[in-house]
mmCIF file of C-alpha atoms and ligand atoms in Angstrom:
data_model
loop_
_atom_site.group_PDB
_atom_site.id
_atom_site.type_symbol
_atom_site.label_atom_id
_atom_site.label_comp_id
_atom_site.label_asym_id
_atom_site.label_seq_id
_atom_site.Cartn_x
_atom_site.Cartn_y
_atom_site.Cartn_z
ATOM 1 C CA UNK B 1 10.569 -11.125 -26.777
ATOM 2 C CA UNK B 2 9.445 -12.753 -23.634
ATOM 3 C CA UNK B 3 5.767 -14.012 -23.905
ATOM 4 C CA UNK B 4 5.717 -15.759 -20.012
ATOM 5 C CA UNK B 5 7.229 -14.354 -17.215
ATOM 6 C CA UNK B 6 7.683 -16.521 -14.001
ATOM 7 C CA UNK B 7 8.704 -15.102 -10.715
ATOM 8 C CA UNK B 8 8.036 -16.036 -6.970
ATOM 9 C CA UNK B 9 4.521 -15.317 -5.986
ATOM 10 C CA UNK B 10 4.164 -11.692 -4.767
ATOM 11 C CA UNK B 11 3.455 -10.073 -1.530
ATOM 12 C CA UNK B 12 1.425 -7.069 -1.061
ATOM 13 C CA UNK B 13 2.586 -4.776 1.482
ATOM 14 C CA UNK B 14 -0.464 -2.553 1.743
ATOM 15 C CA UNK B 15 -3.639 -3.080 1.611
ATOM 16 C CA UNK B 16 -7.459 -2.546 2.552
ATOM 17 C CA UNK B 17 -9.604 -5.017 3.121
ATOM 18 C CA UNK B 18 -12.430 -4.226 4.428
ATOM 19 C CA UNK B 19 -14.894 -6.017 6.302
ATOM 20 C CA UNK B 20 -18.721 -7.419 6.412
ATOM 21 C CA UNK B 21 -19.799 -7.360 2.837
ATOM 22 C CA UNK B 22 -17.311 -5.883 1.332
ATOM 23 C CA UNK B 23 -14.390 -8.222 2.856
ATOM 24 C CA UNK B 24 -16.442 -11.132 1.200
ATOM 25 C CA UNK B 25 -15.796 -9.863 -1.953
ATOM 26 C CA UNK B 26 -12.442 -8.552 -2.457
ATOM 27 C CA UNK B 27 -10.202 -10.250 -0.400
ATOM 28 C CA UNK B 28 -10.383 -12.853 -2.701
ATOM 29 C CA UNK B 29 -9.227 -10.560 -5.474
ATOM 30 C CA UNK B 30 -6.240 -10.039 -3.374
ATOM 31 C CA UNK B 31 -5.392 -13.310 -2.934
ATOM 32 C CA UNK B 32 -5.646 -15.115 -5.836
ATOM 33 C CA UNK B 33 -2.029 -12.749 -7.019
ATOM 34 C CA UNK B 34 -0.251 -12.785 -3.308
ATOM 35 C CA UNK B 35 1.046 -14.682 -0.870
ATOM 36 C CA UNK B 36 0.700 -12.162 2.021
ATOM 37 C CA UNK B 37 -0.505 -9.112 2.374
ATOM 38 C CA UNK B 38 0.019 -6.541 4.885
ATOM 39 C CA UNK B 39 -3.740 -5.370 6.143
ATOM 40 C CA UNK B 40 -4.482 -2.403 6.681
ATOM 41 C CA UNK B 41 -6.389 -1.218 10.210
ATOM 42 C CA UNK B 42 -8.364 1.485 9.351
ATOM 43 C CA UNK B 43 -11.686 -0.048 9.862
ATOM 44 C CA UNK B 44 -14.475 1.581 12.098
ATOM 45 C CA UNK B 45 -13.721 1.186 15.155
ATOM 46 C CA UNK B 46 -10.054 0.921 14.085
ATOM 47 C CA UNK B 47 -7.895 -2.205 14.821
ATOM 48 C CA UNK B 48 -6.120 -1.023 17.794
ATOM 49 C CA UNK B 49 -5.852 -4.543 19.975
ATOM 50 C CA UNK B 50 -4.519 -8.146 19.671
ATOM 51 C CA UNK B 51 -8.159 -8.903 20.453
ATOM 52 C CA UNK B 52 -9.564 -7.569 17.618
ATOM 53 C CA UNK B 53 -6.630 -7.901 15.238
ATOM 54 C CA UNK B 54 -6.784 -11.871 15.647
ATOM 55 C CA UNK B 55 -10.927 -11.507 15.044
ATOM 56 C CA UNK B 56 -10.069 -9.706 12.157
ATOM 57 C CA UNK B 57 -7.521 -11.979 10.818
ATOM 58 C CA UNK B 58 -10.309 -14.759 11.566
ATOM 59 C CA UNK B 59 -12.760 -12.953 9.550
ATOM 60 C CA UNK B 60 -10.671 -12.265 6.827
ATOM 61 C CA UNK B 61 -9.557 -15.955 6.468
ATOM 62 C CA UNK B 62 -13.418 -17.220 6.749
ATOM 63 C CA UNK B 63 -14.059 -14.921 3.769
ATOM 64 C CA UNK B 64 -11.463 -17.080 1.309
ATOM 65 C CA UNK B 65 -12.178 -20.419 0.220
ATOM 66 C CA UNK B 66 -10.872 -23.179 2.250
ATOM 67 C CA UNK B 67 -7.275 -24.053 1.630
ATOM 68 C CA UNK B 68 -7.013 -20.584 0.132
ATOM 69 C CA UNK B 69 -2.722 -20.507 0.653
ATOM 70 C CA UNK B 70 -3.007 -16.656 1.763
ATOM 71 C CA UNK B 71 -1.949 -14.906 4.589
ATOM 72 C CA UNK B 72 -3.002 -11.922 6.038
ATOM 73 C CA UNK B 73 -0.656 -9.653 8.040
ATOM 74 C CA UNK B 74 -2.222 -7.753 10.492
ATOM 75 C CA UNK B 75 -1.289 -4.486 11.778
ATOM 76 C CA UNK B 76 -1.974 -2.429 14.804
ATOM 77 C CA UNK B 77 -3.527 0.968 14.708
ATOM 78 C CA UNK B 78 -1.734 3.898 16.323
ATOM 79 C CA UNK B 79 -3.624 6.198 18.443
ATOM 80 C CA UNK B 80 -2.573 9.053 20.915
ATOM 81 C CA UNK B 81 -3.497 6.398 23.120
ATOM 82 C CA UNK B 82 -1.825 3.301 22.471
ATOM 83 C CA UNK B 83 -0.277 1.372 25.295
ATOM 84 C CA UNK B 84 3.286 -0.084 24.025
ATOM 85 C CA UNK B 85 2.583 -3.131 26.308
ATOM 86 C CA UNK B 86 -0.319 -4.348 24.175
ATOM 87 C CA UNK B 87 2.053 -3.522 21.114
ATOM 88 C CA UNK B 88 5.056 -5.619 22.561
ATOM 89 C CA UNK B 89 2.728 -8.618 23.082
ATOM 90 C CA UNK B 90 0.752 -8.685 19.548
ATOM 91 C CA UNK B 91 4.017 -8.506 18.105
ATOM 92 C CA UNK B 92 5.585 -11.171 20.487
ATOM 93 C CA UNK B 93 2.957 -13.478 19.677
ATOM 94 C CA UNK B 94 2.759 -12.910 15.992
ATOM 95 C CA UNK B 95 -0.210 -11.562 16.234
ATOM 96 C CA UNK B 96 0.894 -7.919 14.980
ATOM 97 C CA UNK B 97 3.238 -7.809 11.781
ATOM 98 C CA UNK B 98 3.394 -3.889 12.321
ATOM 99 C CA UNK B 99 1.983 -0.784 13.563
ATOM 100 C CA UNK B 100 0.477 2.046 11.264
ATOM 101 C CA UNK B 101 1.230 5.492 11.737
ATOM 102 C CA UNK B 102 -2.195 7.611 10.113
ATOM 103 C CA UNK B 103 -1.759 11.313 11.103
ATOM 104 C CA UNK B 104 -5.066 12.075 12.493
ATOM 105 C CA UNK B 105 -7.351 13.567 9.617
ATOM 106 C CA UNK B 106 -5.297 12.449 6.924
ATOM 107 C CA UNK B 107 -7.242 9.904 5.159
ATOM 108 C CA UNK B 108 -10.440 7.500 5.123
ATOM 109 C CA UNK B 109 -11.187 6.657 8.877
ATOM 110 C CA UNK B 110 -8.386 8.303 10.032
ATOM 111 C CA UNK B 111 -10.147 10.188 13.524
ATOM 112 C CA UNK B 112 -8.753 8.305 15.789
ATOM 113 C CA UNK B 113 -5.229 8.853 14.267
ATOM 114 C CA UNK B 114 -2.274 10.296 16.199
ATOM 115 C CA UNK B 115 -2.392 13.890 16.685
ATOM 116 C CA UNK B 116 1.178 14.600 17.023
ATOM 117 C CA UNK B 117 3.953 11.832 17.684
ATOM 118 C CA UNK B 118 5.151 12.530 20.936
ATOM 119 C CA UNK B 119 1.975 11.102 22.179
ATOM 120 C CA UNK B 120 3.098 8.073 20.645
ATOM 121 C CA UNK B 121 6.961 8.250 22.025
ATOM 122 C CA UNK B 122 7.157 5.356 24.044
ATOM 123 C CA UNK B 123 5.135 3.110 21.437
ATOM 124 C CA UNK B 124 7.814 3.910 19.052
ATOM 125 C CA UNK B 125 10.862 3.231 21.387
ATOM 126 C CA UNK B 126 9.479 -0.562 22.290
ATOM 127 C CA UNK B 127 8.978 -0.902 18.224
ATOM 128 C CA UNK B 128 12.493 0.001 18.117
ATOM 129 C CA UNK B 129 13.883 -2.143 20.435
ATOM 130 C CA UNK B 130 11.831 -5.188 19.125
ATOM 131 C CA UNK B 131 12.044 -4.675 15.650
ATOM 132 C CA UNK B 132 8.926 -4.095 14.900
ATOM 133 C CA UNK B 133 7.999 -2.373 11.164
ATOM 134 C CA UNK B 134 6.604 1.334 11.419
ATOM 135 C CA UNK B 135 4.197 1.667 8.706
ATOM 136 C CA UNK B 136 3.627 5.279 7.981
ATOM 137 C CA UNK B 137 0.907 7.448 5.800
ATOM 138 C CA UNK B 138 3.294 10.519 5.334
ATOM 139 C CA UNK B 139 0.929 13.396 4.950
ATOM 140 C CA UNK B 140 0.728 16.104 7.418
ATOM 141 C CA UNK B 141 -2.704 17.495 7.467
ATOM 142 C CA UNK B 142 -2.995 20.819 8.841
ATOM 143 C CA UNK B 143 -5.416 23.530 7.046
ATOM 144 C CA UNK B 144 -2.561 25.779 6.156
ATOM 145 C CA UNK B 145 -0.425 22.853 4.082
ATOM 146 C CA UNK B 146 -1.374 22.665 0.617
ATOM 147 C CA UNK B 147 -2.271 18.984 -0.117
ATOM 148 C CA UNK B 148 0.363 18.859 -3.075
ATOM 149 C CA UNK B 149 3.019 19.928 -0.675
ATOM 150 C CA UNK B 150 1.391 17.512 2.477
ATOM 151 C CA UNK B 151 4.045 14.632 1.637
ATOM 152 C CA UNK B 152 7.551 16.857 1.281
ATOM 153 C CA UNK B 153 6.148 18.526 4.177
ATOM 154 C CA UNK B 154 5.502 15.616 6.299
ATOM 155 C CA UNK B 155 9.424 14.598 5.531
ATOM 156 C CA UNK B 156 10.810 17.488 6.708
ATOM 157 C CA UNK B 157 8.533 18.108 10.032
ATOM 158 C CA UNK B 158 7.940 14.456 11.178
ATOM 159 C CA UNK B 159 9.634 12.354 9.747
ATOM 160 C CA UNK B 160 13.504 13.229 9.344
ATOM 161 C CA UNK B 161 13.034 14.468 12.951
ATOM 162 C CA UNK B 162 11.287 11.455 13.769
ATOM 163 C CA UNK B 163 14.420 9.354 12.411
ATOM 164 C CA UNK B 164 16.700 11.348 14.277
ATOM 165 C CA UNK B 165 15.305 11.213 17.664
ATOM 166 C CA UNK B 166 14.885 6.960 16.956
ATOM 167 C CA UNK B 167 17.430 6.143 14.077
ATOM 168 C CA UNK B 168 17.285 2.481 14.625
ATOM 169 C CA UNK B 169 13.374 2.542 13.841
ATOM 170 C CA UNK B 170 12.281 0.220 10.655
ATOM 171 C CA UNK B 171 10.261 2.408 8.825
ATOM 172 C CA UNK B 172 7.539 2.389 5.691
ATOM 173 C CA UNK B 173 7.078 5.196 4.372
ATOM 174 C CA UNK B 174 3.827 4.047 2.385
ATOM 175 C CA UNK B 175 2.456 4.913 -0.825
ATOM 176 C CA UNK B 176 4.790 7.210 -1.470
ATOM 177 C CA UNK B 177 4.406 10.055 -4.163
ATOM 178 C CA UNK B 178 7.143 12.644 -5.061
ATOM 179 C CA UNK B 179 10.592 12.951 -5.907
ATOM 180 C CA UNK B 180 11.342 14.515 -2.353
ATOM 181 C CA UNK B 181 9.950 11.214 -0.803
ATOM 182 C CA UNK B 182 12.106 8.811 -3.292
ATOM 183 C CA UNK B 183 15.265 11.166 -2.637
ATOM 184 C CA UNK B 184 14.786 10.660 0.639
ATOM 185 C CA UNK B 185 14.189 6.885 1.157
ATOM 186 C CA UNK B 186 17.432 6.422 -1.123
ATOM 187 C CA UNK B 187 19.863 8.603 1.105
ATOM 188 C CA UNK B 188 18.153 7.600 4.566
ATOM 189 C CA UNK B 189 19.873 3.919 5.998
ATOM 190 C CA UNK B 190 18.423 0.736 5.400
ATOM 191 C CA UNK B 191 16.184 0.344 7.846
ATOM 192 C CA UNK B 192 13.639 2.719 6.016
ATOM 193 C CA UNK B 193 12.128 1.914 3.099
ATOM 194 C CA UNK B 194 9.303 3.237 1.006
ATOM 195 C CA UNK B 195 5.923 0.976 -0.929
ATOM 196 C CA UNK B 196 4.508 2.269 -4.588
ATOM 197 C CA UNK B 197 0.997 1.594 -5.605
ATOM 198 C CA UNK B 198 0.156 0.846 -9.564
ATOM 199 C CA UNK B 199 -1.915 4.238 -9.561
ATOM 200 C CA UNK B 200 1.043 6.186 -8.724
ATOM 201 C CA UNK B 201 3.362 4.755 -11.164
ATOM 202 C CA UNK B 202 0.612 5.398 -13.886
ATOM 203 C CA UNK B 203 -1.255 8.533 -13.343
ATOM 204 C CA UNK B 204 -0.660 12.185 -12.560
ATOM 205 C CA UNK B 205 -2.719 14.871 -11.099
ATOM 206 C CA UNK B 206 -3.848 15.719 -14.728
ATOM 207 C CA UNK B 207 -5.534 12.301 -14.742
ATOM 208 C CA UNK B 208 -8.373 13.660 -12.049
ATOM 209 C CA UNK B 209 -9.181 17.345 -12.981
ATOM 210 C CA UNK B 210 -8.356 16.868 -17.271
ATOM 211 C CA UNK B 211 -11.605 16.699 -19.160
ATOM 212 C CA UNK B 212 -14.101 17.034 -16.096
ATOM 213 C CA UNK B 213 -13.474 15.786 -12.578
ATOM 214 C CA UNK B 214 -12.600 11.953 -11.858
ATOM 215 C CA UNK B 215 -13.182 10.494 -8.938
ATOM 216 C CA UNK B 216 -12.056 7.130 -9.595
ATOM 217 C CA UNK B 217 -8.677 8.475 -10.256
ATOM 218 C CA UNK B 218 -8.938 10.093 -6.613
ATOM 219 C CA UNK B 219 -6.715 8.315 -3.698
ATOM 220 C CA UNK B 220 -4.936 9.610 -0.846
ATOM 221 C CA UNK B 221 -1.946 10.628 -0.991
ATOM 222 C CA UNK B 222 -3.528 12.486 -4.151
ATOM 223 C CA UNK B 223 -1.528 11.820 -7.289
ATOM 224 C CA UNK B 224 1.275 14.549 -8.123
ATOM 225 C CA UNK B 225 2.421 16.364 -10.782
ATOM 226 C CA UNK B 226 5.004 14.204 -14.198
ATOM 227 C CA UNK B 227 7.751 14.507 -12.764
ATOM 228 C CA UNK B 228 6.991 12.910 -9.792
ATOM 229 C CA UNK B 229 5.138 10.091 -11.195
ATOM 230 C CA UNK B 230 8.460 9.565 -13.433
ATOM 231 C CA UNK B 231 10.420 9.628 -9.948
ATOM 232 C CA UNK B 232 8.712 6.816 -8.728
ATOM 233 C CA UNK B 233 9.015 4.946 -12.003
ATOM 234 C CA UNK B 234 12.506 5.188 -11.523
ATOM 235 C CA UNK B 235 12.940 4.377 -8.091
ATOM 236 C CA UNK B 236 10.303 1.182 -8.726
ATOM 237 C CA UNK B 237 12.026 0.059 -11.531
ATOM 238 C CA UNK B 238 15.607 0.453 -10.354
ATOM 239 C CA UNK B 239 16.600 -2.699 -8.850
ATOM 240 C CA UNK B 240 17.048 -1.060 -5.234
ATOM 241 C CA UNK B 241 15.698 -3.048 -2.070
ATOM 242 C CA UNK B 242 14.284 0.202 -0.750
ATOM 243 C CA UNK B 243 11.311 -0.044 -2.738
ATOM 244 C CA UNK B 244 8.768 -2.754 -2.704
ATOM 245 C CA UNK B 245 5.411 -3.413 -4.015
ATOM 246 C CA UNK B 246 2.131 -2.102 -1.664
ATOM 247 C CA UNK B 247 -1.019 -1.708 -3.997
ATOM 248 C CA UNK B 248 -3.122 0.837 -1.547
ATOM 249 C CA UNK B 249 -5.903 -1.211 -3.203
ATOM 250 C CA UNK B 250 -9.147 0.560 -1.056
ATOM 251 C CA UNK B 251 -12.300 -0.226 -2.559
ATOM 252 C CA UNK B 252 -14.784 1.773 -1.736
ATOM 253 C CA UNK B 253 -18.883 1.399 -3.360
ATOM 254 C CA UNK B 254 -18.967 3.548 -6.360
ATOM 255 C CA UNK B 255 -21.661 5.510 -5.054
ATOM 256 C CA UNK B 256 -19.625 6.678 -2.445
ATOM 257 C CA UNK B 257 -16.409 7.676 -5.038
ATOM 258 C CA UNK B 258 -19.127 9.524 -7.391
ATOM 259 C CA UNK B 259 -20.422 11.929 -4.911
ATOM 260 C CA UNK B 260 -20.520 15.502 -3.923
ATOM 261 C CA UNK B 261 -17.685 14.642 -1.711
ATOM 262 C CA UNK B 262 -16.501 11.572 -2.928
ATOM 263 C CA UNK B 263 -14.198 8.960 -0.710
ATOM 264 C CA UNK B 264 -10.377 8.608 -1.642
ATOM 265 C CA UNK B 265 -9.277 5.127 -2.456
ATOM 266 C CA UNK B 266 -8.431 3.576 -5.871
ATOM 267 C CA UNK B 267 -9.304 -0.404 -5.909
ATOM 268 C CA UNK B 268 -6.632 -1.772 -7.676
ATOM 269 C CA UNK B 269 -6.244 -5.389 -6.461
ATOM 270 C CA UNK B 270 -8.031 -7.711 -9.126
ATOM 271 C CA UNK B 271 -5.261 -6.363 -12.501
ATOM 272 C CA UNK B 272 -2.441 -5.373 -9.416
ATOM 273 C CA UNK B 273 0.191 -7.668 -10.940
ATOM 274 C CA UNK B 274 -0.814 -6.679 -14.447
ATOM 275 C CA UNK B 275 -0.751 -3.134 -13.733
ATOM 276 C CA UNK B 276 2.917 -2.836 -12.128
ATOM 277 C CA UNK B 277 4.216 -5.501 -15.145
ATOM 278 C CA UNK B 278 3.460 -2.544 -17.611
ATOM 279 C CA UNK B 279 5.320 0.019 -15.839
ATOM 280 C CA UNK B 280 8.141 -2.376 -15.608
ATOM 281 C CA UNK B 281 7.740 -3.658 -19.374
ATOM 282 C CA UNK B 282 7.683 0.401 -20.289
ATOM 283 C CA UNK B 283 10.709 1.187 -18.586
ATOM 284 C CA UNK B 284 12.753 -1.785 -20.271
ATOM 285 C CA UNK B 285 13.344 -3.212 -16.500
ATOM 286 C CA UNK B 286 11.500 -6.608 -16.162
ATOM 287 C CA UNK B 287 14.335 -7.947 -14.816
ATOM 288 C CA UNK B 288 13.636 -5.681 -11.711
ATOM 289 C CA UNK B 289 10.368 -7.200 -11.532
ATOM 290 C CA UNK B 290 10.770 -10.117 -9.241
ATOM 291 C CA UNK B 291 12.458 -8.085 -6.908
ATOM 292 C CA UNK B 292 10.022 -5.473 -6.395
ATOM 293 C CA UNK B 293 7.298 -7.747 -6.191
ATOM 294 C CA UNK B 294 8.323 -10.414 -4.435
ATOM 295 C CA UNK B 295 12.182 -9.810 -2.691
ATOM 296 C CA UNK B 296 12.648 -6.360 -1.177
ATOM 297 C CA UNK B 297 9.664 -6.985 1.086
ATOM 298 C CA UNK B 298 10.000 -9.781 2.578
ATOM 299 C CA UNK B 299 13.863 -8.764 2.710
ATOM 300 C CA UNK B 300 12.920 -5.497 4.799
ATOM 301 C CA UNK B 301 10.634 -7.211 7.046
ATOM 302 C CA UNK B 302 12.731 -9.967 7.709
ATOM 303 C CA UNK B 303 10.353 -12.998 6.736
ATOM 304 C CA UNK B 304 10.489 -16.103 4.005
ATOM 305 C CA UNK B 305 10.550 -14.798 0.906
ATOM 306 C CA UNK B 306 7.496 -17.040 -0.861
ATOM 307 C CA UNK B 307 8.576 -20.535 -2.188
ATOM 308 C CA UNK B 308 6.102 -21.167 -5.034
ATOM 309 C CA UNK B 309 5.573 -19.423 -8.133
ATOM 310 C CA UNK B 310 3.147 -17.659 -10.326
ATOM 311 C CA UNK B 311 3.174 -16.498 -14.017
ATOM 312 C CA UNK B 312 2.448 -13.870 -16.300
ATOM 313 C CA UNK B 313 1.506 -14.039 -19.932
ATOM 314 C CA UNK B 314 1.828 -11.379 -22.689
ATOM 315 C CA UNK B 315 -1.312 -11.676 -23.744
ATOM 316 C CA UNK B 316 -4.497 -9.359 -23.868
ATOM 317 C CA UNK B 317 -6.562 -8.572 -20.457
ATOM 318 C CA UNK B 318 -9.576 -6.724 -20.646
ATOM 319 C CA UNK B 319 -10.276 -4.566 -17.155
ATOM 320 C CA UNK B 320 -13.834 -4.660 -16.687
ATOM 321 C CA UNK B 321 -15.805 -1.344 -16.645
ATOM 322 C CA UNK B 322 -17.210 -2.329 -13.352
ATOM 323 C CA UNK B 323 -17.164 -5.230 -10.730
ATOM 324 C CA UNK B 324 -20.154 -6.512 -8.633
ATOM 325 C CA UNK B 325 -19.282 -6.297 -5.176
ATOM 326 C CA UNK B 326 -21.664 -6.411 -2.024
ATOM 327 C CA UNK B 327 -24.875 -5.405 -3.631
ATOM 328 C CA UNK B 328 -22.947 -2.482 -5.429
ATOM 329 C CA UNK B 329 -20.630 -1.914 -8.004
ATOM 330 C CA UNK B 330 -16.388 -1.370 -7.974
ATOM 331 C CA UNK B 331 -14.813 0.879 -10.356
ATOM 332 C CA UNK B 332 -11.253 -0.649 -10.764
ATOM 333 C CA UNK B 333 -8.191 0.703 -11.758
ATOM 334 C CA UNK B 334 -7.506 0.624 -14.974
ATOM 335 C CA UNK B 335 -11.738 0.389 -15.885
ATOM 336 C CA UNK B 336 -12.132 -0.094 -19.481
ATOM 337 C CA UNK B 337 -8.815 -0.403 -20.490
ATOM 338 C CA UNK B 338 -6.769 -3.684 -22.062
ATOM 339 C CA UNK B 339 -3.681 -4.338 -20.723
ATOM 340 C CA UNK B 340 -0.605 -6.378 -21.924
ATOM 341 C CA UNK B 341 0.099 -9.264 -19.289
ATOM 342 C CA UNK B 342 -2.393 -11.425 -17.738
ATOM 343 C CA UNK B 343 -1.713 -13.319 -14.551
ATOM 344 C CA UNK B 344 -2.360 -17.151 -14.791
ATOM 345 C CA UNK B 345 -4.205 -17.967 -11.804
HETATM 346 C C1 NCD W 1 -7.538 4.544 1.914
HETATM 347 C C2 NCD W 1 -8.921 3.988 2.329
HETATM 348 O O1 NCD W 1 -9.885 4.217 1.611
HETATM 349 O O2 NCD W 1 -8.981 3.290 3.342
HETATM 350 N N1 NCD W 1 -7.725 5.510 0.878
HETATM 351 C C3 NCD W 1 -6.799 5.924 -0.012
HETATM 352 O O3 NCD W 1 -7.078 6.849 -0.763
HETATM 353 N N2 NCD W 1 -5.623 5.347 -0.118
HETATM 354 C C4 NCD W 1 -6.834 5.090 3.096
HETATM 355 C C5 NCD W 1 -5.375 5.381 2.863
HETATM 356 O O4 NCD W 1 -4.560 4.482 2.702
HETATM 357 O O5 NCD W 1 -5.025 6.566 2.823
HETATM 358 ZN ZN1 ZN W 2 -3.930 2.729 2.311
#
């Protein structure tokens, strides 16, 4: 039995975090496991310039120890009103790794999101021509759509058409959870591919309505029913370049998760590696591991994969009930639990 596993250090290709108080204490969480990390824009006001996106990234870096080897990836927040001109040049001047798609409504700070995307037509057709990654949150989030079904139907109303109309668009579909979503990242070409978060490889909807209501175990998109979550196992595990690691790790004060209307976001980030080794371990595939973590990634967006390399050992790792963050506390994933692998800083 292996007791160490060694692979190239990991990338996270989702992420959220944060900023003021909050940044200070979890981005170092993220980077002590990865290499790079793609960061999410959904801050208020959203991250919708190369001005602010390069503050951002400045902030971000000034809230890591110096010589901290991380990088931060920054992306560009799509609104009805985006100008592709401003998109063109963050990208052109490595500013921008990629845009993000957030239906308007759909998720934490998501307002300012795109109401329907043929406001966002010629955005999309400079991203095409350039390259340049489409990072989508596949829900569609109109009052009649049940929010179990808001993924399958997001598929089959925006984005298969979506791929049609632009079929040489490089596209994300993020923190994805259903079969319909996996079957349809496999059969689409390669230049779409899908990111799994931990939570969704490990947790079905039973895990926030069993027993009482849990609103740590509440993220968008919400987790689905078994055979989903066995879907994504699968499709994780399987050794294809289509799927990649992107934690979705979005801390939010536990306060605000243990409320009358609590936020979504499961902060996964300090156990990430840990927490995707199991599923990997469970599934007899830790051969796959390396390339989920640290390969398909880079591979899809077409950057270095990461030189130097971290390990895992098979040995105990207590997850911490709670984590002292910004004058509050962070409920991570995993809370009270031991896993099997700890990550050797
Ligand atoms: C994210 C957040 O809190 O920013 N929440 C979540 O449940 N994943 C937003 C998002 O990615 O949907
Ligand atoms: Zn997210």
């Amino acid at each position: 039995m292996t007791d160490t596993l060694t692979i190239r250090r990991p990338d996270d290709w989702h992420v959220h975090l944060r900023d003021g108080a909050m940044l200070q204490a979890v981005a170092r969480h993220t980077a002590r496991q990865f290499a790079r990390a793609i960061v999410m824009p959904n801050l208020t006001p959203p991250v919708t310039t190369v001005a602010a996106a390069e503050s951002y990234r400045q902030r971000i870096m000034a809230a890591l120890p110096e010589g901290t080897g991380f990088t931060p990836l920054m992306t560009c927040y799509l609104t009805d009103n985006t100008d592709p001109a401003e998109v063109r040049r963050g990208f052109e001047s490595g500013v921008f790794t990629a845009c993000k798609l957030y239906p308007a409504g759909a998720t934490t700070n998501s307002d300012s999101g795109v109401t329907d995307v043929d406001n966002i037509r010629g955005v999309l057709e400079v991203m095409a021509e350039i390259g340049m990654v489409l990072c989508v949150h596949g829900e569609v989030t109109h009052a009649d759509i049940d929010i179990f079904d808001r993924e399958a139907v997001f598929i089959e109303r925006v984005l298969a058409p979506l791929l049609k109309d632009l079929p040489g668009l490089k596209v994300v579909f993020e923190h994805i959870t259903t079969e319909d979503a996996v079957q349809f990242v496999e059969s689409a070409p390669d230049n779409v591919a899908a990111t799994i978060t931990p939570q969704h490889l490990h947790i079905n909807r039973n895990a926030m309505l069993v027993g009482g209501m849990r609103p740590h175990a509440y993220c968008l998109p919400v987790a689905k029913r078994e055979k989903h979550r066995l879907a994504l196992r699968r499709a994780a595990t399987s050794g294809s370049h289509k799927f990649f690691l992107g934690t979705d790790s979005a801390p939010h004060a536990r306060e605000a998760k243990e409320s009358a209307c609590g936020c979504a976001g499961i902060f996964n980030a300090p156990y990430a590696l840990e927490s995707y080794l199991a599923v990997f371990e469970e599934e007899g595939q830790i051969g796959h591991f390396q390339g989920f973590a640290s390969e398909h990634g880079p591979g899809f967006y077409g950057l270095p994969l990461n030189e130097e390399r971290v390990t895992l050992v098979r040995e105990e790792c207590e997850v911490p009930a709670a984590i002292e963050a910004a004058g509050t506390q962070l409920v991570p994933f995993h809370a009270g639990e031991t896993l099997r692998w700890r990550f050797q800083p």
